[in-house]
mmCIF file with all atom_site columns, C-alpha atoms in Angstrom:
data_model
loop_
_atom_site.group_PDB
_atom_site.id
_atom_site.type_symbol
_atom_site.label_atom_id
_atom_site.label_alt_id
_atom_site.label_comp_id
_atom_site.label_asym_id
_atom_site.label_entity_id
_atom_site.label_seq_id
_atom_site.pdbx_PDB_ins_code
_atom_site.Cartn_x
_atom_site.Cartn_y
_atom_site.Cartn_z
_atom_site.occupancy
_atom_site.B_iso_or_equiv
_atom_site.pdbx_formal_charge
_atom_site.auth_seq_id
_atom_site.auth_comp_id
_atom_site.auth_asym_id
_atom_site.auth_atom_id
_atom_site.pdbx_PDB_model_num
ATOM 1   C CA . MET A 1 1   ? -24.005 -53.294 74.482 1.00 0.00 ? 1   MET A CA 1
ATOM 2   C CA . SER A 1 2   ? -21.351 -51.507 72.420 1.00 0.00 ? 2   SER A CA 1
ATOM 3   C CA . ASP A 1 3   ? -20.506 -52.752 68.915 1.00 0.00 ? 3   ASP A CA 1
ATOM 4   C CA . TRP A 1 4   ? -16.895 -52.864 70.121 1.00 0.00 ? 4   TRP A CA 1
ATOM 5   C CA . ASP A 1 5   ? -17.830 -55.507 72.710 1.00 0.00 ? 5   ASP A CA 1
ATOM 6   C CA . TYR A 1 6   ? -18.089 -58.049 69.886 1.00 0.00 ? 6   TYR A CA 1
ATOM 7   C CA . VAL A 1 7   ? -14.538 -57.457 68.635 1.00 0.00 ? 7   VAL A CA 1
ATOM 8   C CA . ALA A 1 8   ? -12.759 -56.588 71.905 1.00 0.00 ? 8   ALA A CA 1
ATOM 9   C CA . GLU A 1 9   ? -10.755 -59.808 71.979 1.00 0.00 ? 9   GLU A CA 1
ATOM 10  C CA . LEU A 1 10  ? -10.044 -59.746 68.230 1.00 0.00 ? 10  LEU A CA 1
ATOM 11  C CA . VAL A 1 11  ? -8.531  -56.324 67.604 1.00 0.00 ? 11  VAL A CA 1
ATOM 12  C CA . ASN A 1 12  ? -5.027  -55.123 68.282 1.00 0.00 ? 12  ASN A CA 1
ATOM 13  C CA . PHE A 1 13  ? -4.834  -51.373 67.901 1.00 0.00 ? 13  PHE A CA 1
ATOM 14  C CA . ASN A 1 14  ? -1.674  -50.051 66.315 1.00 0.00 ? 14  ASN A CA 1
ATOM 15  C CA . LEU A 1 15  ? -1.885  -46.269 65.927 1.00 0.00 ? 15  LEU A CA 1
ATOM 16  C CA . PRO A 1 16  ? 1.146   -44.798 67.719 1.00 0.00 ? 16  PRO A CA 1
ATOM 17  C CA . ILE A 1 17  ? 1.124   -41.599 69.711 1.00 0.00 ? 17  ILE A CA 1
ATOM 18  C CA . SER A 1 18  ? 3.762   -38.936 69.213 1.00 0.00 ? 18  SER A CA 1
ATOM 19  C CA . ARG A 1 19  ? 5.766   -39.673 72.380 1.00 0.00 ? 19  ARG A CA 1
ATOM 20  C CA . ASP A 1 20  ? 8.298   -36.846 72.068 1.00 0.00 ? 20  ASP A CA 1
ATOM 21  C CA . ALA A 1 21  ? 5.638   -34.208 71.369 1.00 0.00 ? 21  ALA A CA 1
ATOM 22  C CA . PHE A 1 22  ? 3.513   -35.558 74.223 1.00 0.00 ? 22  PHE A CA 1
ATOM 23  C CA . ILE A 1 23  ? 6.377   -35.273 76.714 1.00 0.00 ? 23  ILE A CA 1
ATOM 24  C CA . ALA A 1 24  ? 7.249   -31.796 75.401 1.00 0.00 ? 24  ALA A CA 1
ATOM 25  C CA . THR A 1 25  ? 3.631   -30.594 75.712 1.00 0.00 ? 25  THR A CA 1
ATOM 26  C CA . VAL A 1 26  ? 2.156   -32.371 78.748 1.00 0.00 ? 26  VAL A CA 1
ATOM 27  C CA . PRO A 1 27  ? 3.890   -31.912 82.151 1.00 0.00 ? 27  PRO A CA 1
ATOM 28  C CA . PHE A 1 28  ? 4.547   -35.153 84.047 1.00 0.00 ? 28  PHE A CA 1
ATOM 29  C CA . GLU A 1 29  ? 2.394   -34.125 87.029 1.00 0.00 ? 29  GLU A CA 1
ATOM 30  C CA . SER A 1 30  ? -0.673  -33.724 84.787 1.00 0.00 ? 30  SER A CA 1
ATOM 31  C CA . ASN A 1 31  ? -4.003  -35.345 85.559 1.00 0.00 ? 31  ASN A CA 1
ATOM 32  C CA . ILE A 1 32  ? -4.725  -37.151 82.244 1.00 0.00 ? 32  ILE A CA 1
ATOM 33  C CA . LEU A 1 33  ? -7.881  -38.637 80.726 1.00 0.00 ? 33  LEU A CA 1
ATOM 34  C CA . ASP A 1 34  ? -7.460  -41.252 77.988 1.00 0.00 ? 34  ASP A CA 1
ATOM 35  C CA . PHE A 1 35  ? -10.874 -40.943 76.339 1.00 0.00 ? 35  PHE A CA 1
ATOM 36  C CA . GLY A 1 36  ? -11.945 -43.973 74.305 1.00 0.00 ? 36  GLY A CA 1
ATOM 37  C CA . CYS A 1 37  ? -9.056  -45.975 75.736 1.00 0.00 ? 37  CYS A CA 1
ATOM 38  C CA . GLY A 1 38  ? -10.204 -49.330 74.341 1.00 0.00 ? 38  GLY A CA 1
ATOM 39  C CA . TYR A 1 39  ? -8.243  -51.985 76.196 1.00 0.00 ? 39  TYR A CA 1
ATOM 40  C CA . GLY A 1 40  ? -5.783  -49.454 77.637 1.00 0.00 ? 40  GLY A CA 1
ATOM 41  C CA . ARG A 1 41  ? -2.876  -49.738 75.207 1.00 0.00 ? 41  ARG A CA 1
ATOM 42  C CA . ILE A 1 42  ? -2.231  -45.970 75.118 1.00 0.00 ? 42  ILE A CA 1
ATOM 43  C CA . THR A 1 43  ? -3.020  -45.577 78.836 1.00 0.00 ? 43  THR A CA 1
ATOM 44  C CA . GLN A 1 44  ? -0.254  -48.109 79.491 1.00 0.00 ? 44  GLN A CA 1
ATOM 45  C CA . GLU A 1 45  ? 2.124   -46.400 77.084 1.00 0.00 ? 45  GLU A CA 1
ATOM 46  C CA . ILE A 1 46  ? 1.585   -43.011 78.757 1.00 0.00 ? 46  ILE A CA 1
ATOM 47  C CA . SER A 1 47  ? 2.160   -44.655 82.137 1.00 0.00 ? 47  SER A CA 1
ATOM 48  C CA . GLU A 1 48  ? 5.426   -46.138 80.846 1.00 0.00 ? 48  GLU A CA 1
ATOM 49  C CA . LEU A 1 49  ? 6.518   -42.625 79.787 1.00 0.00 ? 49  LEU A CA 1
ATOM 50  C CA . GLY A 1 50  ? 6.439   -41.642 83.473 1.00 0.00 ? 50  GLY A CA 1
ATOM 51  C CA . TYR A 1 51  ? 2.953   -40.212 83.968 1.00 0.00 ? 51  TYR A CA 1
ATOM 52  C CA . ASN A 1 52  ? 1.118   -41.614 86.989 1.00 0.00 ? 52  ASN A CA 1
ATOM 53  C CA . LYS A 1 53  ? -2.245  -39.791 87.126 1.00 0.00 ? 53  LYS A CA 1
ATOM 54  C CA . ILE A 1 54  ? -4.145  -41.352 84.229 1.00 0.00 ? 54  ILE A CA 1
ATOM 55  C CA . ILE A 1 55  ? -7.725  -42.561 83.906 1.00 0.00 ? 55  ILE A CA 1
ATOM 56  C CA . GLY A 1 56  ? -8.808  -44.503 80.829 1.00 0.00 ? 56  GLY A CA 1
ATOM 57  C CA . ILE A 1 57  ? -12.494 -44.636 79.907 1.00 0.00 ? 57  ILE A CA 1
ATOM 58  C CA . ASP A 1 58  ? -14.304 -46.491 77.155 1.00 0.00 ? 58  ASP A CA 1
ATOM 59  C CA . SER A 1 59  ? -17.910 -47.217 76.150 1.00 0.00 ? 59  SER A CA 1
ATOM 60  C CA . SER A 1 60  ? -17.171 -50.922 75.628 1.00 0.00 ? 60  SER A CA 1
ATOM 61  C CA . GLN A 1 61  ? -17.344 -53.052 78.765 1.00 0.00 ? 61  GLN A CA 1
ATOM 62  C CA . GLU A 1 62  ? -15.518 -55.887 76.999 1.00 0.00 ? 62  GLU A CA 1
ATOM 63  C CA . MET A 1 63  ? -12.657 -53.580 75.993 1.00 0.00 ? 63  MET A CA 1
ATOM 64  C CA . ILE A 1 64  ? -12.345 -52.474 79.622 1.00 0.00 ? 64  ILE A CA 1
ATOM 65  C CA . ASN A 1 65  ? -12.472 -56.110 80.794 1.00 0.00 ? 65  ASN A CA 1
ATOM 66  C CA . ARG A 1 66  ? -9.648  -56.985 78.398 1.00 0.00 ? 66  ARG A CA 1
ATOM 67  C CA . GLY A 1 67  ? -7.647  -53.969 79.569 1.00 0.00 ? 67  GLY A CA 1
ATOM 68  C CA . LEU A 1 68  ? -8.069  -54.820 83.241 1.00 0.00 ? 68  LEU A CA 1
ATOM 69  C CA . SER A 1 69  ? -6.807  -58.315 82.442 1.00 0.00 ? 69  SER A CA 1
ATOM 70  C CA . ASP A 1 70  ? -3.881  -57.125 80.278 1.00 0.00 ? 70  ASP A CA 1
ATOM 71  C CA . TYR A 1 71  ? -2.930  -54.150 82.487 1.00 0.00 ? 71  TYR A CA 1
ATOM 72  C CA . PRO A 1 72  ? -4.315  -54.764 86.002 1.00 0.00 ? 72  PRO A CA 1
ATOM 73  C CA . LYS A 1 73  ? -2.516  -51.754 87.514 1.00 0.00 ? 73  LYS A CA 1
ATOM 74  C CA . LEU A 1 74  ? -4.284  -49.234 85.265 1.00 0.00 ? 74  LEU A CA 1
ATOM 75  C CA . ASP A 1 75  ? -7.358  -47.200 86.237 1.00 0.00 ? 75  ASP A CA 1
ATOM 76  C CA . LEU A 1 76  ? -9.670  -48.232 83.380 1.00 0.00 ? 76  LEU A CA 1
ATOM 77  C CA . ARG A 1 77  ? -13.389 -47.522 83.619 1.00 0.00 ? 77  ARG A CA 1
ATOM 78  C CA . HIS A 1 78  ? -16.451 -48.453 81.600 1.00 0.00 ? 78  HIS A CA 1
ATOM 79  C CA . LEU A 1 79  ? -18.511 -45.408 80.689 1.00 0.00 ? 79  LEU A CA 1
ATOM 80  C CA . PRO A 1 80  ? -21.510 -46.172 78.473 1.00 0.00 ? 80  PRO A CA 1
ATOM 81  C CA . THR A 1 81  ? -22.899 -42.593 78.318 1.00 0.00 ? 81  THR A CA 1
ATOM 82  C CA . GLU A 1 82  ? -21.808 -39.355 76.657 1.00 0.00 ? 82  GLU A CA 1
ATOM 83  C CA . ALA A 1 83  ? -21.955 -37.402 79.927 1.00 0.00 ? 83  ALA A CA 1
ATOM 84  C CA . LEU A 1 84  ? -18.681 -37.731 81.809 1.00 0.00 ? 84  LEU A CA 1
ATOM 85  C CA . PRO A 1 85  ? -18.778 -38.323 85.586 1.00 0.00 ? 85  PRO A CA 1
ATOM 86  C CA . PHE A 1 86  ? -16.061 -35.744 86.173 1.00 0.00 ? 86  PHE A CA 1
ATOM 87  C CA . ALA A 1 87  ? -16.106 -32.191 87.475 1.00 0.00 ? 87  ALA A CA 1
ATOM 88  C CA . ASN A 1 88  ? -15.625 -29.157 85.277 1.00 0.00 ? 88  ASN A CA 1
ATOM 89  C CA . ASP A 1 89  ? -11.930 -28.369 84.724 1.00 0.00 ? 89  ASP A CA 1
ATOM 90  C CA . GLU A 1 90  ? -10.760 -31.681 86.245 1.00 0.00 ? 90  GLU A CA 1
ATOM 91  C CA . PHE A 1 91  ? -8.077  -32.736 83.745 1.00 0.00 ? 91  PHE A CA 1
ATOM 92  C CA . ASP A 1 92  ? -4.834  -31.103 82.630 1.00 0.00 ? 92  ASP A CA 1
ATOM 93  C CA . ALA A 1 93  ? -4.711  -33.186 79.447 1.00 0.00 ? 93  ALA A CA 1
ATOM 94  C CA . ILE A 1 94  ? -7.020  -35.400 77.409 1.00 0.00 ? 94  ILE A CA 1
ATOM 95  C CA . VAL A 1 95  ? -5.884  -37.965 74.849 1.00 0.00 ? 95  VAL A CA 1
ATOM 96  C CA . LEU A 1 96  ? -7.964  -39.328 71.967 1.00 0.00 ? 96  LEU A CA 1
ATOM 97  C CA . CYS A 1 97  ? -6.180  -41.997 69.938 1.00 0.00 ? 97  CYS A CA 1
ATOM 98  C CA . ALA A 1 98  ? -8.226  -43.112 66.903 1.00 0.00 ? 98  ALA A CA 1
ATOM 99  C CA . VAL A 1 99  ? -11.418 -42.204 68.747 1.00 0.00 ? 99  VAL A CA 1
ATOM 100 C CA . LEU A 1 100 ? -12.866 -39.703 66.284 1.00 0.00 ? 100 LEU A CA 1
ATOM 101 C CA . THR A 1 101 ? -11.981 -42.186 63.537 1.00 0.00 ? 101 THR A CA 1
ATOM 102 C CA . CYS A 1 102 ? -14.601 -44.445 65.151 1.00 0.00 ? 102 CYS A CA 1
ATOM 103 C CA . ILE A 1 103 ? -17.279 -41.725 65.355 1.00 0.00 ? 103 ILE A CA 1
ATOM 104 C CA . PRO A 1 104 ? -18.628 -41.329 61.806 1.00 0.00 ? 104 PRO A CA 1
ATOM 105 C CA . ASN A 1 105 ? -21.177 -38.655 62.740 1.00 0.00 ? 105 ASN A CA 1
ATOM 106 C CA . GLN A 1 106 ? -20.369 -34.939 62.897 1.00 0.00 ? 106 GLN A CA 1
ATOM 107 C CA . ASN A 1 107 ? -22.913 -34.142 65.638 1.00 0.00 ? 107 ASN A CA 1
ATOM 108 C CA . ALA A 1 108 ? -21.652 -37.000 67.816 1.00 0.00 ? 108 ALA A CA 1
ATOM 109 C CA . ARG A 1 109 ? -18.077 -35.764 67.390 1.00 0.00 ? 109 ARG A CA 1
ATOM 110 C CA . HIS A 1 110 ? -19.126 -32.244 68.348 1.00 0.00 ? 110 HIS A CA 1
ATOM 111 C CA . ASN A 1 111 ? -20.964 -33.534 71.449 1.00 0.00 ? 111 ASN A CA 1
ATOM 112 C CA . VAL A 1 112 ? -17.909 -35.523 72.546 1.00 0.00 ? 112 VAL A CA 1
ATOM 113 C CA . LEU A 1 113 ? -15.594 -32.538 72.159 1.00 0.00 ? 113 LEU A CA 1
ATOM 114 C CA . THR A 1 114 ? -18.028 -30.243 73.988 1.00 0.00 ? 114 THR A CA 1
ATOM 115 C CA . GLU A 1 115 ? -18.050 -32.619 76.957 1.00 0.00 ? 115 GLU A CA 1
ATOM 116 C CA . LEU A 1 116 ? -14.277 -33.042 76.863 1.00 0.00 ? 116 LEU A CA 1
ATOM 117 C CA . ASN A 1 117 ? -13.882 -29.262 76.795 1.00 0.00 ? 117 ASN A CA 1
ATOM 118 C CA . ARG A 1 118 ? -16.002 -29.080 79.949 1.00 0.00 ? 118 ARG A CA 1
ATOM 119 C CA . VAL A 1 119 ? -13.756 -31.430 81.950 1.00 0.00 ? 119 VAL A CA 1
ATOM 120 C CA . LEU A 1 120 ? -10.484 -29.944 80.649 1.00 0.00 ? 120 LEU A CA 1
ATOM 121 C CA . LYS A 1 121 ? -8.865  -27.198 82.719 1.00 0.00 ? 121 LYS A CA 1
ATOM 122 C CA . PRO A 1 122 ? -8.271  -23.759 81.200 1.00 0.00 ? 122 PRO A CA 1
ATOM 123 C CA . GLN A 1 123 ? -4.954  -23.890 79.328 1.00 0.00 ? 123 GLN A CA 1
ATOM 124 C CA . GLY A 1 124 ? -5.260  -27.709 79.337 1.00 0.00 ? 124 GLY A CA 1
ATOM 125 C CA . ILE A 1 125 ? -4.076  -29.792 76.392 1.00 0.00 ? 125 ILE A CA 1
ATOM 126 C CA . ILE A 1 126 ? -6.149  -32.027 74.156 1.00 0.00 ? 126 ILE A CA 1
ATOM 127 C CA . TYR A 1 127 ? -4.231  -34.427 71.935 1.00 0.00 ? 127 TYR A CA 1
ATOM 128 C CA . LEU A 1 128 ? -5.796  -36.058 68.886 1.00 0.00 ? 128 LEU A CA 1
ATOM 129 C CA . ALA A 1 129 ? -3.988  -38.917 67.146 1.00 0.00 ? 129 ALA A CA 1
ATOM 130 C CA . GLU A 1 130 ? -6.363  -39.818 64.318 1.00 0.00 ? 130 GLU A CA 1
ATOM 131 C CA . PHE A 1 131 ? -6.224  -41.646 61.035 1.00 0.00 ? 131 PHE A CA 1
ATOM 132 C CA . CYS A 1 132 ? -6.902  -39.143 58.273 1.00 0.00 ? 132 CYS A CA 1
ATOM 133 C CA . SER A 1 133 ? -7.090  -38.788 54.530 1.00 0.00 ? 133 SER A CA 1
ATOM 134 C CA . ASP A 1 134 ? -6.606  -36.069 51.923 1.00 0.00 ? 134 ASP A CA 1
ATOM 135 C CA . GLN A 1 135 ? -10.299 -36.445 51.157 1.00 0.00 ? 135 GLN A CA 1
ATOM 136 C CA . SER A 1 136 ? -12.775 -37.137 53.943 1.00 0.00 ? 136 SER A CA 1
ATOM 137 C CA . ILE A 1 137 ? -13.939 -40.762 53.625 1.00 0.00 ? 137 ILE A CA 1
ATOM 138 C CA . ARG A 1 138 ? -16.470 -42.841 55.525 1.00 0.00 ? 138 ARG A CA 1
ATOM 139 C CA . PHE A 1 139 ? -16.337 -46.625 55.232 1.00 0.00 ? 139 PHE A CA 1
ATOM 140 C CA . ILE A 1 140 ? -16.980 -49.937 56.975 1.00 0.00 ? 140 ILE A CA 1
ATOM 141 C CA . SER A 1 141 ? -13.813 -51.342 58.518 1.00 0.00 ? 141 SER A CA 1
ATOM 142 C CA . SER A 1 142 ? -12.586 -54.929 58.402 1.00 0.00 ? 142 SER A CA 1
ATOM 143 C CA . THR A 1 143 ? -14.215 -55.353 61.856 1.00 0.00 ? 143 THR A CA 1
ATOM 144 C CA . GLY A 1 144 ? -17.584 -54.445 60.326 1.00 0.00 ? 144 GLY A CA 1
ATOM 145 C CA . LEU A 1 145 ? -17.726 -51.119 62.183 1.00 0.00 ? 145 LEU A CA 1
ATOM 146 C CA . PRO A 1 146 ? -18.254 -47.717 60.534 1.00 0.00 ? 146 PRO A CA 1
ATOM 147 C CA . MET A 1 147 ? -15.200 -45.441 60.366 1.00 0.00 ? 147 MET A CA 1
ATOM 148 C CA . TRP A 1 148 ? -14.418 -41.918 59.229 1.00 0.00 ? 148 TRP A CA 1
ATOM 149 C CA . HIS A 1 149 ? -10.984 -40.823 58.084 1.00 0.00 ? 149 HIS A CA 1
ATOM 150 C CA . SER A 1 150 ? -11.316 -37.056 58.107 1.00 0.00 ? 150 SER A CA 1
ATOM 151 C CA . ALA A 1 151 ? -9.176  -34.573 56.274 1.00 0.00 ? 151 ALA A CA 1
ATOM 152 C CA . LYS A 1 152 ? -6.644  -32.930 58.597 1.00 0.00 ? 152 LYS A CA 1
ATOM 153 C CA . GLU A 1 153 ? -8.480  -29.622 58.208 1.00 0.00 ? 153 GLU A CA 1
ATOM 154 C CA . GLU A 1 154 ? -11.749 -31.216 59.385 1.00 0.00 ? 154 GLU A CA 1
ATOM 155 C CA . LEU A 1 155 ? -10.053 -32.418 62.552 1.00 0.00 ? 155 LEU A CA 1
ATOM 156 C CA . GLU A 1 156 ? -8.544  -28.986 63.190 1.00 0.00 ? 156 GLU A CA 1
ATOM 157 C CA . ARG A 1 157 ? -11.964 -27.316 62.704 1.00 0.00 ? 157 ARG A CA 1
ATOM 158 C CA . LEU A 1 158 ? -13.387 -29.538 65.455 1.00 0.00 ? 158 LEU A CA 1
ATOM 159 C CA . LEU A 1 159 ? -11.022 -27.763 67.841 1.00 0.00 ? 159 LEU A CA 1
ATOM 160 C CA . GLU A 1 160 ? -12.588 -24.298 67.450 1.00 0.00 ? 160 GLU A CA 1
ATOM 161 C CA . ASP A 1 161 ? -12.494 -23.744 71.236 1.00 0.00 ? 161 ASP A CA 1
ATOM 162 C CA . PHE A 1 162 ? -8.776  -24.496 71.319 1.00 0.00 ? 162 PHE A CA 1
ATOM 163 C CA . SER A 1 163 ? -5.534  -22.987 70.098 1.00 0.00 ? 163 SER A CA 1
ATOM 164 C CA . ILE A 1 164 ? -3.542  -25.469 68.032 1.00 0.00 ? 164 ILE A CA 1
ATOM 165 C CA . VAL A 1 165 ? -0.054  -25.820 69.510 1.00 0.00 ? 165 VAL A CA 1
ATOM 166 C CA . CYS A 1 166 ? 1.271   -28.418 67.087 1.00 0.00 ? 166 CYS A CA 1
ATOM 167 C CA . SER A 1 167 ? -0.248  -30.217 64.092 1.00 0.00 ? 167 SER A CA 1
ATOM 168 C CA . THR A 1 168 ? 1.777   -32.797 62.170 1.00 0.00 ? 168 THR A CA 1
ATOM 169 C CA . GLN A 1 169 ? 1.161   -35.784 59.952 1.00 0.00 ? 169 GLN A CA 1
ATOM 170 C CA . SER A 1 170 ? 2.769   -39.192 59.761 1.00 0.00 ? 170 SER A CA 1
ATOM 171 C CA . HIS A 1 171 ? 1.898   -42.534 58.190 1.00 0.00 ? 171 HIS A CA 1
ATOM 172 C CA . CYS A 1 172 ? 0.719   -45.773 59.755 1.00 0.00 ? 172 CYS A CA 1
ATOM 173 C CA . PRO A 1 173 ? -1.036  -48.871 58.452 1.00 0.00 ? 173 PRO A CA 1
ATOM 174 C CA . THR A 1 174 ? -4.577  -49.393 59.680 1.00 0.00 ? 174 THR A CA 1
ATOM 175 C CA . MET A 1 175 ? -5.449  -52.571 61.601 1.00 0.00 ? 175 MET A CA 1
ATOM 176 C CA . SER A 1 176 ? -6.306  -54.195 58.258 1.00 0.00 ? 176 SER A CA 1
ATOM 177 C CA . GLY A 1 177 ? -2.919  -53.212 56.798 1.00 0.00 ? 177 GLY A CA 1
ATOM 178 C CA . GLN A 1 178 ? -4.145  -50.355 54.583 1.00 0.00 ? 178 GLN A CA 1
ATOM 179 C CA . HIS A 1 179 ? -1.696  -47.466 54.199 1.00 0.00 ? 179 HIS A CA 1
ATOM 180 C CA . SER A 1 180 ? -3.040  -44.331 55.912 1.00 0.00 ? 180 SER A CA 1
ATOM 181 C CA . LYS A 1 181 ? -2.045  -40.855 56.986 1.00 0.00 ? 181 LYS A CA 1
ATOM 182 C CA . VAL A 1 182 ? -2.245  -39.917 60.657 1.00 0.00 ? 182 VAL A CA 1
ATOM 183 C CA . SER A 1 183 ? -2.829  -36.466 62.164 1.00 0.00 ? 183 SER A CA 1
ATOM 184 C CA . HIS A 1 184 ? -1.218  -35.621 65.493 1.00 0.00 ? 184 HIS A CA 1
ATOM 185 C CA . ILE A 1 185 ? -2.821  -32.455 66.852 1.00 0.00 ? 185 ILE A CA 1
ATOM 186 C CA . PHE A 1 186 ? -2.011  -30.878 70.211 1.00 0.00 ? 186 PHE A CA 1
ATOM 187 C CA . ALA A 1 187 ? -4.301  -27.999 71.137 1.00 0.00 ? 187 ALA A CA 1
ATOM 188 C CA . GLN A 1 188 ? -4.686  -25.827 74.234 1.00 0.00 ? 188 GLN A CA 1
ATOM 189 C CA . LYS A 1 189 ? -8.019  -24.843 75.724 1.00 0.00 ? 189 LYS A CA 1
ATOM 190 C CA . ILE A 1 190 ? -8.466  -21.090 75.393 1.00 0.00 ? 190 ILE A CA 1
ATOM 191 C CA . ARG A 1 191 ? -11.771 -20.605 77.234 1.00 0.00 ? 191 ARG A CA 1
#
């Protein structure tokens, strides 16, 4: 059972994606993976932008159950393992919204990105929307779960197999109302 199963009905994620940059970077006919989709909030938002080939996956069965109830038309799937059940080079774009924030271990982050790189097509786009901080900080969130707000440079270094297309920062309160910076990084797979 995932730790997120215990809070699936309690949390309401709020980190926005950069809609204009997403539309400018990801063609509408793209096959998109929303990795760590939670209850499908961003999957739904991308669908509302006009994209229709989107799969959302999450390690929490209860998050997926909530998403299938809230957004029954979405393709949301429970995936409890690190290995993805997709072919090499299957997706044109992959979205991670506050996913790395919830992975407070460097090796685990690296393993996730290695697997995502495998299923992303050459020249495909990966988009990270992550809470960040000037100084890298690890902490326990108001939900009782460990979090990591990386420095923007740490997030960019994770994308060593990619070419950064666009990297900007904005501000957004966390779920507990704390003021935080947000990194929006679009990167293209180069090999």
